Amino acid sequence: MRILFFLFVSAAALQAQTAELETYIEVRHGTLPIVLTVPHGGSLKPANVLARRYGVTGTDSNTIPLAEMIIEELESRYGARPHAIISRLSRTRLDPNRDLEEAAQGDPTAVAAWHRFHDSAQKACDTVMKKSGLGLLLDIHGHRHLEQRVELGYLVKADILKHSDAELNADTALIASTCIRDLDKRSPQTFAELLRGPQSLGGLLEFRGFRSLPSPTRPSPGFMAGYFSGVYDVAAHGSRSGGTVSAIQLECPWNNVRDTPENQRRFAVALADSLGIYFEVHFGRKLK
Ligand SMILES: [Zn+2]
């Protein structure tokens, strides 16, 4: 009898912990070959989760409503939703875009939330590979750099972006170390064109009114300009270490992208339109 009671209490505790984690890390299933991860938009600061003691803790404001509009605009164009993994925890409690140690700093709930974030992202990528053969993960962020451009991160550092197109295209070790390694093999365009040609994601967004980096107008960051080239999420889930889901870190500026619901919507429309073309040009298939 006592054992039964103990089992009952343990099961109830487990259920409560699962429900708690589902609140902290929201997982939405989709059928498009696209995965959205949103690691820094959350605001929850549960009393039972310790505050992180080091590392960056700033919120990427409005990236959750922005991601929700991107989901809606993709669905309205392509008739299906992307997968989405959204951290609702404040970055003062968890930073999913870091390795486990820096991300959770030993707090058991934050550790469990980190695992749920990355297990879910990997499961979504596996589903995409199984159903569609290939796909794209977009890791959605917000930056506060002075220059208000959309920054696209491929795990190519700012000083490497200063190299010529010919140098980039010849650097096979560099290409193999990026999160678009598989995409580069599939695309009929060169690696440099994938990064900053007219039909790169930056090029397609610029054509729709959103200044981007890298892009045809800004192939590499200007002198002293900030630029985020990608961190943990795109490295862990992109095609650098295998697989056919490539990843891009999408760093959105505040002005004209994240600042108002109207601008969020305009950007979501531009991104959804761009992704349709991107899939046709580089993956050789329609997005649906
Ligand atoms: Zn961020």
PDB file of C-alpha atoms and ligand atoms in Angstrom:
ATOM      1  CA  MET A   1       0.000   0.000   0.000  1.00  0.00           C
ATOM      2  CA  ARG A   2       2.782   2.370   0.989  1.00  0.00           C
ATOM      3  CA  ILE A   3       4.628   1.596  -2.266  1.00  0.00           C
ATOM      4  CA  LEU A   4       1.501   2.326  -4.299  1.00  0.00           C
ATOM      5  CA  PHE A   5       1.105   5.662  -2.520  1.00  0.00           C
ATOM      6  CA  PHE A   6       4.767   6.493  -3.195  1.00  0.00           C
ATOM      7  CA  LEU A   7       4.369   5.625  -6.893  1.00  0.00           C
ATOM      8  CA  PHE A   8       1.242   7.776  -7.088  1.00  0.00           C
ATOM      9  CA  VAL A   9       3.007  10.771  -5.517  1.00  0.00           C
ATOM     10  CA  SER A  10       6.042  10.322  -7.829  1.00  0.00           C
ATOM     11  CA  ALA A  11       3.821  10.123 -10.920  1.00  0.00           C
ATOM     12  CA  ALA A  12       1.964  13.279  -9.869  1.00  0.00           C
ATOM     13  CA  ALA A  13       5.252  15.122  -9.292  1.00  0.00           C
ATOM     14  CA  LEU A  14       6.537  14.020 -12.704  1.00  0.00           C
ATOM     15  CA  GLN A  15       3.313  15.194 -14.350  1.00  0.00           C
ATOM     16  CA  ALA A  16       3.609  18.589 -12.632  1.00  0.00           C
ATOM     17  CA  GLN A  17       7.227  18.932 -13.809  1.00  0.00           C
ATOM     18  CA  THR A  18       6.267  18.017 -17.376  1.00  0.00           C
ATOM     19  CA  ALA A  19       3.488  20.634 -17.365  1.00  0.00           C
ATOM     20  CA  GLU A  20       5.931  23.210 -15.992  1.00  0.00           C
ATOM     21  CA  LEU A  21       8.448  22.468 -18.753  1.00  0.00           C
ATOM     22  CA  GLU A  22       5.739  22.657 -21.423  1.00  0.00           C
ATOM     23  CA  THR A  23       4.974  26.195 -20.199  1.00  0.00           C
ATOM     24  CA  TYR A  24       8.636  27.213 -20.307  1.00  0.00           C
ATOM     25  CA  ILE A  25       9.463  25.672 -23.699  1.00  0.00           C
ATOM     26  CA  GLU A  26       6.579  25.812 -26.147  1.00  0.00           C
ATOM     27  CA  VAL A  27       6.699  23.269 -28.978  1.00  0.00           C
ATOM     28  CA  ARG A  28       4.463  23.655 -32.032  1.00  0.00           C
ATOM     29  CA  HIS A  29       4.383  20.926 -34.627  1.00  0.00           C
ATOM     30  CA  GLY A  30       4.214  21.741 -38.313  1.00  0.00           C
ATOM     31  CA  THR A  31       4.402  20.111 -41.731  1.00  0.00           C
ATOM     32  CA  LEU A  32       6.491  22.611 -43.731  1.00  0.00           C
ATOM     33  CA  PRO A  33      10.206  21.771 -44.110  1.00  0.00           C
ATOM     34  CA  ILE A  34      10.972  24.811 -41.923  1.00  0.00           C
ATOM     35  CA  VAL A  35      11.857  24.943 -38.219  1.00  0.00           C
ATOM     36  CA  LEU A  36      11.762  28.217 -36.260  1.00  0.00           C
ATOM     37  CA  THR A  37      13.620  28.471 -32.959  1.00  0.00           C
ATOM     38  CA  VAL A  38      13.085  31.494 -30.707  1.00  0.00           C
ATOM     39  CA  PRO A  39      15.511  31.317 -27.766  1.00  0.00           C
ATOM     40  CA  HIS A  40      15.591  34.869 -26.358  1.00  0.00           C
ATOM     41  CA  GLY A  41      12.071  36.331 -26.473  1.00  0.00           C
ATOM     42  CA  GLY A  42      10.737  34.956 -23.152  1.00  0.00           C
ATOM     43  CA  SER A  43       9.890  36.849 -19.961  1.00  0.00           C
ATOM     44  CA  LEU A  44       9.038  34.179 -17.352  1.00  0.00           C
ATOM     45  CA  LYS A  45      11.142  34.331 -14.171  1.00  0.00           C
ATOM     46  CA  PRO A  46       9.886  31.449 -12.001  1.00  0.00           C
ATOM     47  CA  ALA A  47      10.890  31.755  -8.346  1.00  0.00           C
ATOM     48  CA  ASN A  48      12.183  28.165  -8.299  1.00  0.00           C
ATOM     49  CA  VAL A  49      14.700  28.774 -11.127  1.00  0.00           C
ATOM     50  CA  LEU A  50      17.957  30.458 -10.107  1.00  0.00           C
ATOM     51  CA  ALA A  51      19.073  33.613 -11.911  1.00  0.00           C
ATOM     52  CA  ARG A  52      22.048  33.029 -14.231  1.00  0.00           C
ATOM     53  CA  ARG A  53      25.261  34.439 -12.749  1.00  0.00           C
ATOM     54  CA  TYR A  54      27.262  35.151 -15.931  1.00  0.00           C
ATOM     55  CA  GLY A  55      26.791  35.567 -19.677  1.00  0.00           C
ATOM     56  CA  VAL A  56      24.411  37.765 -21.660  1.00  0.00           C
ATOM     57  CA  THR A  57      20.923  38.132 -20.141  1.00  0.00           C
ATOM     58  CA  GLY A  58      19.197  40.748 -22.364  1.00  0.00           C
ATOM     59  CA  THR A  59      15.827  39.912 -23.940  1.00  0.00           C
ATOM     60  CA  ASP A  60      15.356  39.943 -27.729  1.00  0.00           C
ATOM     61  CA  SER A  61      12.146  41.973 -27.392  1.00  0.00           C
ATOM     62  CA  ASN A  62       9.178  41.186 -29.618  1.00  0.00           C
ATOM     63  CA  THR A  63      10.772  38.159 -31.266  1.00  0.00           C
ATOM     64  CA  ILE A  64       7.900  35.915 -30.085  1.00  0.00           C
ATOM     65  CA  PRO A  65       5.086  37.999 -31.680  1.00  0.00           C
ATOM     66  CA  LEU A  66       7.312  38.364 -34.757  1.00  0.00           C
ATOM     67  CA  ALA A  67       7.731  34.575 -34.988  1.00  0.00           C
ATOM     68  CA  GLU A  68       3.969  34.132 -34.603  1.00  0.00           C
ATOM     69  CA  MET A  69       3.386  36.440 -37.582  1.00  0.00           C
ATOM     70  CA  ILE A  70       6.012  34.560 -39.621  1.00  0.00           C
ATOM     71  CA  ILE A  71       4.122  31.324 -38.859  1.00  0.00           C
ATOM     72  CA  GLU A  72       0.824  32.930 -39.991  1.00  0.00           C
ATOM     73  CA  GLU A  73       2.298  34.357 -43.194  1.00  0.00           C
ATOM     74  CA  LEU A  74       3.936  31.033 -44.110  1.00  0.00           C
ATOM     75  CA  GLU A  75       0.642  29.235 -43.537  1.00  0.00           C
ATOM     76  CA  SER A  76      -1.352  31.706 -45.631  1.00  0.00           C
ATOM     77  CA  ARG A  77       1.046  31.313 -48.591  1.00  0.00           C
ATOM     78  CA  TYR A  78       2.049  27.662 -48.465  1.00  0.00           C
ATOM     79  CA  GLY A  79      -0.964  26.081 -46.741  1.00  0.00           C
ATOM     80  CA  ALA A  80       1.011  24.622 -43.845  1.00  0.00           C
ATOM     81  CA  ARG A  81       2.810  25.692 -40.705  1.00  0.00           C
ATOM     82  CA  PRO A  82       6.491  25.451 -39.827  1.00  0.00           C
ATOM     83  CA  HIS A  83       7.668  23.688 -36.687  1.00  0.00           C
ATOM     84  CA  ALA A  84       8.384  26.136 -33.865  1.00  0.00           C
ATOM     85  CA  ILE A  85      10.268  25.868 -30.571  1.00  0.00           C
ATOM     86  CA  ILE A  86       9.871  28.932 -28.361  1.00  0.00           C
ATOM     87  CA  SER A  87      11.524  29.572 -24.984  1.00  0.00           C
ATOM     88  CA  ARG A  88       9.130  31.495 -22.729  1.00  0.00           C
ATOM     89  CA  LEU A  89      11.770  31.714 -19.980  1.00  0.00           C
ATOM     90  CA  SER A  90      13.581  34.980 -19.438  1.00  0.00           C
ATOM     91  CA  ARG A  91      17.203  34.880 -20.571  1.00  0.00           C
ATOM     92  CA  THR A  92      18.082  35.688 -16.940  1.00  0.00           C
ATOM     93  CA  ARG A  93      16.939  32.082 -16.218  1.00  0.00           C
ATOM     94  CA  LEU A  94      17.926  30.185 -19.394  1.00  0.00           C
ATOM     95  CA  ASP A  95      19.855  30.949 -22.570  1.00  0.00           C
ATOM     96  CA  PRO A  96      19.090  28.074 -24.969  1.00  0.00           C
ATOM     97  CA  ASN A  97      21.544  29.498 -27.521  1.00  0.00           C
ATOM     98  CA  ARG A  98      24.551  28.431 -25.411  1.00  0.00           C
ATOM     99  CA  ASP A  99      26.030  25.106 -24.358  1.00  0.00           C
ATOM    100  CA  LEU A 100      24.334  23.516 -21.357  1.00  0.00           C
ATOM    101  CA  GLU A 101      26.780  24.775 -18.765  1.00  0.00           C
ATOM    102  CA  GLU A 102      26.542  28.469 -19.670  1.00  0.00           C
ATOM    103  CA  ALA A 103      22.858  28.146 -20.617  1.00  0.00           C
ATOM    104  CA  ALA A 104      21.464  26.772 -17.347  1.00  0.00           C
ATOM    105  CA  GLN A 105      24.366  27.228 -14.886  1.00  0.00           C
ATOM    106  CA  GLY A 106      23.426  24.135 -12.921  1.00  0.00           C
ATOM    107  CA  ASP A 107      19.808  24.897 -12.067  1.00  0.00           C
ATOM    108  CA  PRO A 108      17.933  21.546 -12.473  1.00  0.00           C
ATOM    109  CA  THR A 109      14.769  23.080 -13.962  1.00  0.00           C
ATOM    110  CA  ALA A 110      16.782  25.210 -16.394  1.00  0.00           C
ATOM    111  CA  VAL A 111      18.794  22.104 -17.340  1.00  0.00           C
ATOM    112  CA  ALA A 112      15.569  20.192 -18.067  1.00  0.00           C
ATOM    113  CA  ALA A 113      14.200  23.158 -20.065  1.00  0.00           C
ATOM    114  CA  TRP A 114      17.417  23.336 -22.133  1.00  0.00           C
ATOM    115  CA  HIS A 115      17.079  19.628 -22.945  1.00  0.00           C
ATOM    116  CA  ARG A 116      13.430  20.084 -23.935  1.00  0.00           C
ATOM    117  CA  PHE A 117      14.389  22.997 -26.231  1.00  0.00           C
ATOM    118  CA  HIS A 118      17.153  21.103 -28.029  1.00  0.00           C
ATOM    119  CA  ASP A 119      15.517  17.677 -28.055  1.00  0.00           C
ATOM    120  CA  SER A 120      12.414  19.275 -29.590  1.00  0.00           C
ATOM    121  CA  ALA A 121      14.440  21.220 -32.163  1.00  0.00           C
ATOM    122  CA  GLN A 122      16.312  18.059 -33.167  1.00  0.00           C
ATOM    123  CA  LYS A 123      13.086  16.056 -33.321  1.00  0.00           C
ATOM    124  CA  ALA A 124      11.578  18.715 -35.591  1.00  0.00           C
ATOM    125  CA  CYS A 125      14.648  18.577 -37.858  1.00  0.00           C
ATOM    126  CA  ASP A 126      14.462  14.769 -37.948  1.00  0.00           C
ATOM    127  CA  THR A 127      10.767  14.953 -38.895  1.00  0.00           C
ATOM    128  CA  VAL A 128      11.567  17.439 -41.678  1.00  0.00           C
ATOM    129  CA  MET A 129      14.327  15.163 -43.026  1.00  0.00           C
ATOM    130  CA  LYS A 130      12.067  12.112 -42.915  1.00  0.00           C
ATOM    131  CA  LYS A 131       9.073  13.787 -44.570  1.00  0.00           C
ATOM    132  CA  SER A 132      10.723  16.255 -46.968  1.00  0.00           C
ATOM    133  CA  GLY A 133      14.296  15.040 -47.318  1.00  0.00           C
ATOM    134  CA  LEU A 134      15.718  18.507 -46.580  1.00  0.00           C
ATOM    135  CA  GLY A 135      14.849  21.771 -44.906  1.00  0.00           C
ATOM    136  CA  LEU A 136      15.810  24.992 -43.205  1.00  0.00           C
ATOM    137  CA  LEU A 137      15.988  26.067 -39.555  1.00  0.00           C
ATOM    138  CA  LEU A 138      15.781  29.782 -38.773  1.00  0.00           C
ATOM    139  CA  ASP A 139      17.018  30.832 -35.329  1.00  0.00           C
ATOM    140  CA  ILE A 140      15.208  34.115 -34.641  1.00  0.00           C
ATOM    141  CA  HIS A 141      16.852  36.891 -32.605  1.00  0.00           C
ATOM    142  CA  GLY A 142      16.919  40.643 -32.107  1.00  0.00           C
ATOM    143  CA  HIS A 143      20.088  42.771 -32.048  1.00  0.00           C
ATOM    144  CA  ARG A 144      20.760  46.309 -30.874  1.00  0.00           C
ATOM    145  CA  HIS A 145      23.648  47.190 -33.164  1.00  0.00           C
ATOM    146  CA  LEU A 146      23.776  50.781 -34.355  1.00  0.00           C
ATOM    147  CA  GLU A 147      23.365  49.798 -37.989  1.00  0.00           C
ATOM    148  CA  GLN A 148      19.750  48.692 -38.371  1.00  0.00           C
ATOM    149  CA  ARG A 149      20.173  45.778 -40.726  1.00  0.00           C
ATOM    150  CA  VAL A 150      18.901  42.216 -40.626  1.00  0.00           C
ATOM    151  CA  GLU A 151      22.001  40.146 -39.829  1.00  0.00           C
ATOM    152  CA  LEU A 152      22.141  36.653 -41.284  1.00  0.00           C
ATOM    153  CA  GLY A 153      24.493  34.265 -39.515  1.00  0.00           C
ATOM    154  CA  TYR A 154      26.006  31.259 -41.306  1.00  0.00           C
ATOM    155  CA  LEU A 155      28.891  30.629 -38.856  1.00  0.00           C
ATOM    156  CA  VAL A 156      31.122  32.745 -41.112  1.00  0.00           C
ATOM    157  CA  LYS A 157      32.914  35.348 -39.007  1.00  0.00           C
ATOM    158  CA  ALA A 158      32.975  39.051 -39.906  1.00  0.00           C
ATOM    159  CA  ASP A 159      36.663  39.098 -40.902  1.00  0.00           C
ATOM    160  CA  ILE A 160      36.173  36.071 -43.187  1.00  0.00           C
ATOM    161  CA  LEU A 161      33.248  37.822 -44.909  1.00  0.00           C
ATOM    162  CA  LYS A 162      35.766  40.465 -46.016  1.00  0.00           C
ATOM    163  CA  HIS A 163      37.370  37.871 -48.333  1.00  0.00           C
ATOM    164  CA  SER A 164      36.593  38.032 -52.064  1.00  0.00           C
ATOM    165  CA  ASP A 165      33.916  35.810 -53.608  1.00  0.00           C
ATOM    166  CA  ALA A 166      36.634  33.749 -55.325  1.00  0.00           C
ATOM    167  CA  GLU A 167      38.464  33.212 -52.031  1.00  0.00           C
ATOM    168  CA  LEU A 168      35.259  32.180 -50.234  1.00  0.00           C
ATOM    169  CA  ASN A 169      34.249  29.764 -52.997  1.00  0.00           C
ATOM    170  CA  ALA A 170      37.671  28.089 -52.946  1.00  0.00           C
ATOM    171  CA  ASP A 171      37.692  27.622 -49.153  1.00  0.00           C
ATOM    172  CA  THR A 172      36.230  24.130 -48.849  1.00  0.00           C
ATOM    173  CA  ALA A 173      37.195  23.829 -45.149  1.00  0.00           C
ATOM    174  CA  LEU A 174      35.281  27.024 -44.406  1.00  0.00           C
ATOM    175  CA  ILE A 175      32.207  25.875 -46.351  1.00  0.00           C
ATOM    176  CA  ALA A 176      32.225  22.539 -44.497  1.00  0.00           C
ATOM    177  CA  SER A 177      32.278  24.390 -41.158  1.00  0.00           C
ATOM    178  CA  THR A 178      29.127  26.423 -41.849  1.00  0.00           C
ATOM    179  CA  CYS A 179      25.542  25.625 -40.855  1.00  0.00           C
ATOM    180  CA  ILE A 180      24.534  25.629 -44.558  1.00  0.00           C
ATOM    181  CA  ARG A 181      27.014  22.928 -45.553  1.00  0.00           C
ATOM    182  CA  ASP A 182      24.340  20.679 -47.087  1.00  0.00           C
ATOM    183  CA  LEU A 183      22.531  23.564 -48.763  1.00  0.00           C
ATOM    184  CA  ASP A 184      25.765  24.600 -50.482  1.00  0.00           C
ATOM    185  CA  LYS A 185      25.964  21.127 -52.073  1.00  0.00           C
ATOM    186  CA  ARG A 186      22.383  21.350 -53.360  1.00  0.00           C
ATOM    187  CA  SER A 187      22.245  24.927 -54.560  1.00  0.00           C
ATOM    188  CA  PRO A 188      23.140  25.624 -58.203  1.00  0.00           C
ATOM    189  CA  GLN A 189      24.645  28.903 -56.980  1.00  0.00           C
ATOM    190  CA  THR A 190      28.118  29.395 -55.517  1.00  0.00           C
ATOM    191  CA  PHE A 191      28.809  29.647 -51.791  1.00  0.00           C
ATOM    192  CA  ALA A 192      29.448  33.404 -52.083  1.00  0.00           C
ATOM    193  CA  GLU A 193      26.143  33.827 -53.942  1.00  0.00           C
ATOM    194  CA  LEU A 194      24.400  31.894 -51.147  1.00  0.00           C
ATOM    195  CA  LEU A 195      25.831  34.356 -48.639  1.00  0.00           C
ATOM    196  CA  ARG A 196      25.416  37.664 -50.509  1.00  0.00           C
ATOM    197  CA  GLY A 197      24.105  37.237 -54.040  1.00  0.00           C
ATOM    198  CA  PRO A 198      20.788  38.720 -55.239  1.00  0.00           C
ATOM    199  CA  GLN A 199      19.031  35.465 -54.301  1.00  0.00           C
ATOM    200  CA  SER A 200      20.730  34.977 -50.948  1.00  0.00           C
ATOM    201  CA  LEU A 201      18.306  35.409 -48.049  1.00  0.00           C
ATOM    202  CA  GLY A 202      19.844  38.856 -47.469  1.00  0.00           C
ATOM    203  CA  GLY A 203      19.416  39.738 -51.159  1.00  0.00           C
ATOM    204  CA  LEU A 204      15.782  38.610 -51.230  1.00  0.00           C
ATOM    205  CA  LEU A 205      14.967  40.555 -48.041  1.00  0.00           C
ATOM    206  CA  GLU A 206      16.686  43.704 -49.358  1.00  0.00           C
ATOM    207  CA  PHE A 207      14.678  43.524 -52.569  1.00  0.00           C
ATOM    208  CA  ARG A 208      11.583  43.633 -50.304  1.00  0.00           C
ATOM    209  CA  GLY A 209      12.752  46.689 -48.392  1.00  0.00           C
ATOM    210  CA  PHE A 210      14.774  45.269 -45.488  1.00  0.00           C
ATOM    211  CA  ARG A 211      18.463  46.192 -45.475  1.00  0.00           C
ATOM    212  CA  SER A 212      20.480  43.083 -44.709  1.00  0.00           C
ATOM    213  CA  LEU A 213      23.998  41.875 -43.972  1.00  0.00           C
ATOM    214  CA  PRO A 214      25.494  40.037 -45.783  1.00  0.00           C
ATOM    215  CA  SER A 215      23.760  41.081 -49.017  1.00  0.00           C
ATOM    216  CA  PRO A 216      24.681  42.496 -52.434  1.00  0.00           C
ATOM    217  CA  THR A 217      24.775  46.063 -50.994  1.00  0.00           C
ATOM    218  CA  ARG A 218      26.688  45.089 -47.835  1.00  0.00           C
ATOM    219  CA  PRO A 219      28.792  41.966 -48.517  1.00  0.00           C
ATOM    220  CA  SER A 220      30.624  42.259 -45.153  1.00  0.00           C
ATOM    221  CA  PRO A 221      30.279  44.337 -41.964  1.00  0.00           C
ATOM    222  CA  GLY A 222      31.589  47.905 -42.177  1.00  0.00           C
ATOM    223  CA  PHE A 223      34.464  49.207 -40.057  1.00  0.00           C
ATOM    224  CA  MET A 224      33.716  48.683 -36.320  1.00  0.00           C
ATOM    225  CA  ALA A 225      30.158  47.580 -37.116  1.00  0.00           C
ATOM    226  CA  GLY A 226      28.582  44.849 -34.979  1.00  0.00           C
ATOM    227  CA  TYR A 227      27.671  41.556 -36.636  1.00  0.00           C
ATOM    228  CA  PHE A 228      26.460  38.264 -35.157  1.00  0.00           C
ATOM    229  CA  SER A 229      27.593  35.274 -37.220  1.00  0.00           C
ATOM    230  CA  GLY A 230      25.654  32.548 -35.351  1.00  0.00           C
ATOM    231  CA  VAL A 231      26.093  30.665 -32.081  1.00  0.00           C
ATOM    232  CA  TYR A 232      24.906  27.395 -30.544  1.00  0.00           C
ATOM    233  CA  ASP A 233      21.487  26.727 -32.111  1.00  0.00           C
ATOM    234  CA  VAL A 234      22.586  26.918 -35.752  1.00  0.00           C
ATOM    235  CA  ALA A 235      25.766  24.969 -34.973  1.00  0.00           C
ATOM    236  CA  ALA A 236      23.864  22.206 -33.172  1.00  0.00           C
ATOM    237  CA  HIS A 237      20.955  21.818 -35.606  1.00  0.00           C
ATOM    238  CA  GLY A 238      22.271  23.041 -38.973  1.00  0.00           C
ATOM    239  CA  SER A 239      24.073  20.785 -41.454  1.00  0.00           C
ATOM    240  CA  ARG A 240      27.626  21.451 -40.233  1.00  0.00           C
ATOM    241  CA  SER A 241      27.939  18.042 -38.633  1.00  0.00           C
ATOM    242  CA  GLY A 242      25.719  16.210 -41.114  1.00  0.00           C
ATOM    243  CA  GLY A 243      22.037  15.960 -41.963  1.00  0.00           C
ATOM    244  CA  THR A 244      20.061  17.817 -44.611  1.00  0.00           C
ATOM    245  CA  VAL A 245      18.533  20.613 -42.546  1.00  0.00           C
ATOM    246  CA  SER A 246      20.612  23.752 -42.942  1.00  0.00           C
ATOM    247  CA  ALA A 247      20.338  26.655 -40.512  1.00  0.00           C
ATOM    248  CA  ILE A 248      20.589  30.436 -40.563  1.00  0.00           C
ATOM    249  CA  GLN A 249      20.666  32.780 -37.563  1.00  0.00           C
ATOM    250  CA  LEU A 250      18.251  35.631 -38.259  1.00  0.00           C
ATOM    251  CA  GLU A 251      19.117  38.701 -36.169  1.00  0.00           C
ATOM    252  CA  CYS A 252      16.435  41.344 -36.504  1.00  0.00           C
ATOM    253  CA  PRO A 253      17.053  45.043 -35.852  1.00  0.00           C
ATOM    254  CA  TRP A 254      14.624  47.018 -33.694  1.00  0.00           C
ATOM    255  CA  ASN A 255      13.781  49.833 -36.115  1.00  0.00           C
ATOM    256  CA  ASN A 256      11.289  48.886 -38.857  1.00  0.00           C
ATOM    257  CA  VAL A 257      11.294  45.169 -37.976  1.00  0.00           C
ATOM    258  CA  ARG A 258      10.568  44.494 -34.298  1.00  0.00           C
ATOM    259  CA  ASP A 259       9.378  47.916 -33.107  1.00  0.00           C
ATOM    260  CA  THR A 260       5.661  47.890 -33.992  1.00  0.00           C
ATOM    261  CA  PRO A 261       3.070  45.219 -34.899  1.00  0.00           C
ATOM    262  CA  GLU A 262       2.730  46.859 -38.350  1.00  0.00           C
ATOM    263  CA  ASN A 263       6.459  46.546 -39.034  1.00  0.00           C
ATOM    264  CA  GLN A 264       6.582  43.016 -37.620  1.00  0.00           C
ATOM    265  CA  ARG A 265       3.833  42.092 -40.084  1.00  0.00           C
ATOM    266  CA  ARG A 266       5.632  43.754 -43.015  1.00  0.00           C
ATOM    267  CA  PHE A 267       8.794  41.819 -42.187  1.00  0.00           C
ATOM    268  CA  ALA A 268       6.907  38.529 -41.762  1.00  0.00           C
ATOM    269  CA  VAL A 269       5.350  39.050 -45.217  1.00  0.00           C
ATOM    270  CA  ALA A 270       8.752  39.810 -46.785  1.00  0.00           C
ATOM    271  CA  LEU A 271      10.377  36.790 -45.127  1.00  0.00           C
ATOM    272  CA  ALA A 272       7.574  34.394 -46.097  1.00  0.00           C
ATOM    273  CA  ASP A 273       7.735  35.588 -49.719  1.00  0.00           C
ATOM    274  CA  SER A 274      11.535  35.338 -49.714  1.00  0.00           C
ATOM    275  CA  LEU A 275      11.516  31.792 -48.352  1.00  0.00           C
ATOM    276  CA  GLY A 276       9.291  30.565 -51.201  1.00  0.00           C
ATOM    277  CA  ILE A 277      11.817  31.842 -53.744  1.00  0.00           C
ATOM    278  CA  TYR A 278      14.753  30.648 -51.627  1.00  0.00           C
ATOM    279  CA  PHE A 279      13.466  27.069 -51.620  1.00  0.00           C
ATOM    280  CA  GLU A 280      12.861  27.084 -55.387  1.00  0.00           C
ATOM    281  CA  VAL A 281      16.250  28.590 -56.254  1.00  0.00           C
ATOM    282  CA  HIS A 282      18.528  26.789 -53.791  1.00  0.00           C
ATOM    283  CA  PHE A 283      16.704  23.614 -52.771  1.00  0.00           C
ATOM    284  CA  GLY A 284      15.128  23.151 -56.221  1.00  0.00           C
ATOM    285  CA  ARG A 285      11.602  22.635 -54.933  1.00  0.00           C
ATOM    286  CA  LYS A 286       8.431  24.491 -54.152  1.00  0.00           C
ATOM    287  CA  LEU A 287       7.654  25.225 -50.526  1.00  0.00           C
ATOM    288  CA  LYS A 288       4.538  23.392 -49.435  1.00  0.00           C
TER     289      LYS A 288
HETATM  290 ZN    ZN B   1      19.346  36.549 -29.281  1.00  0.00          ZN
END
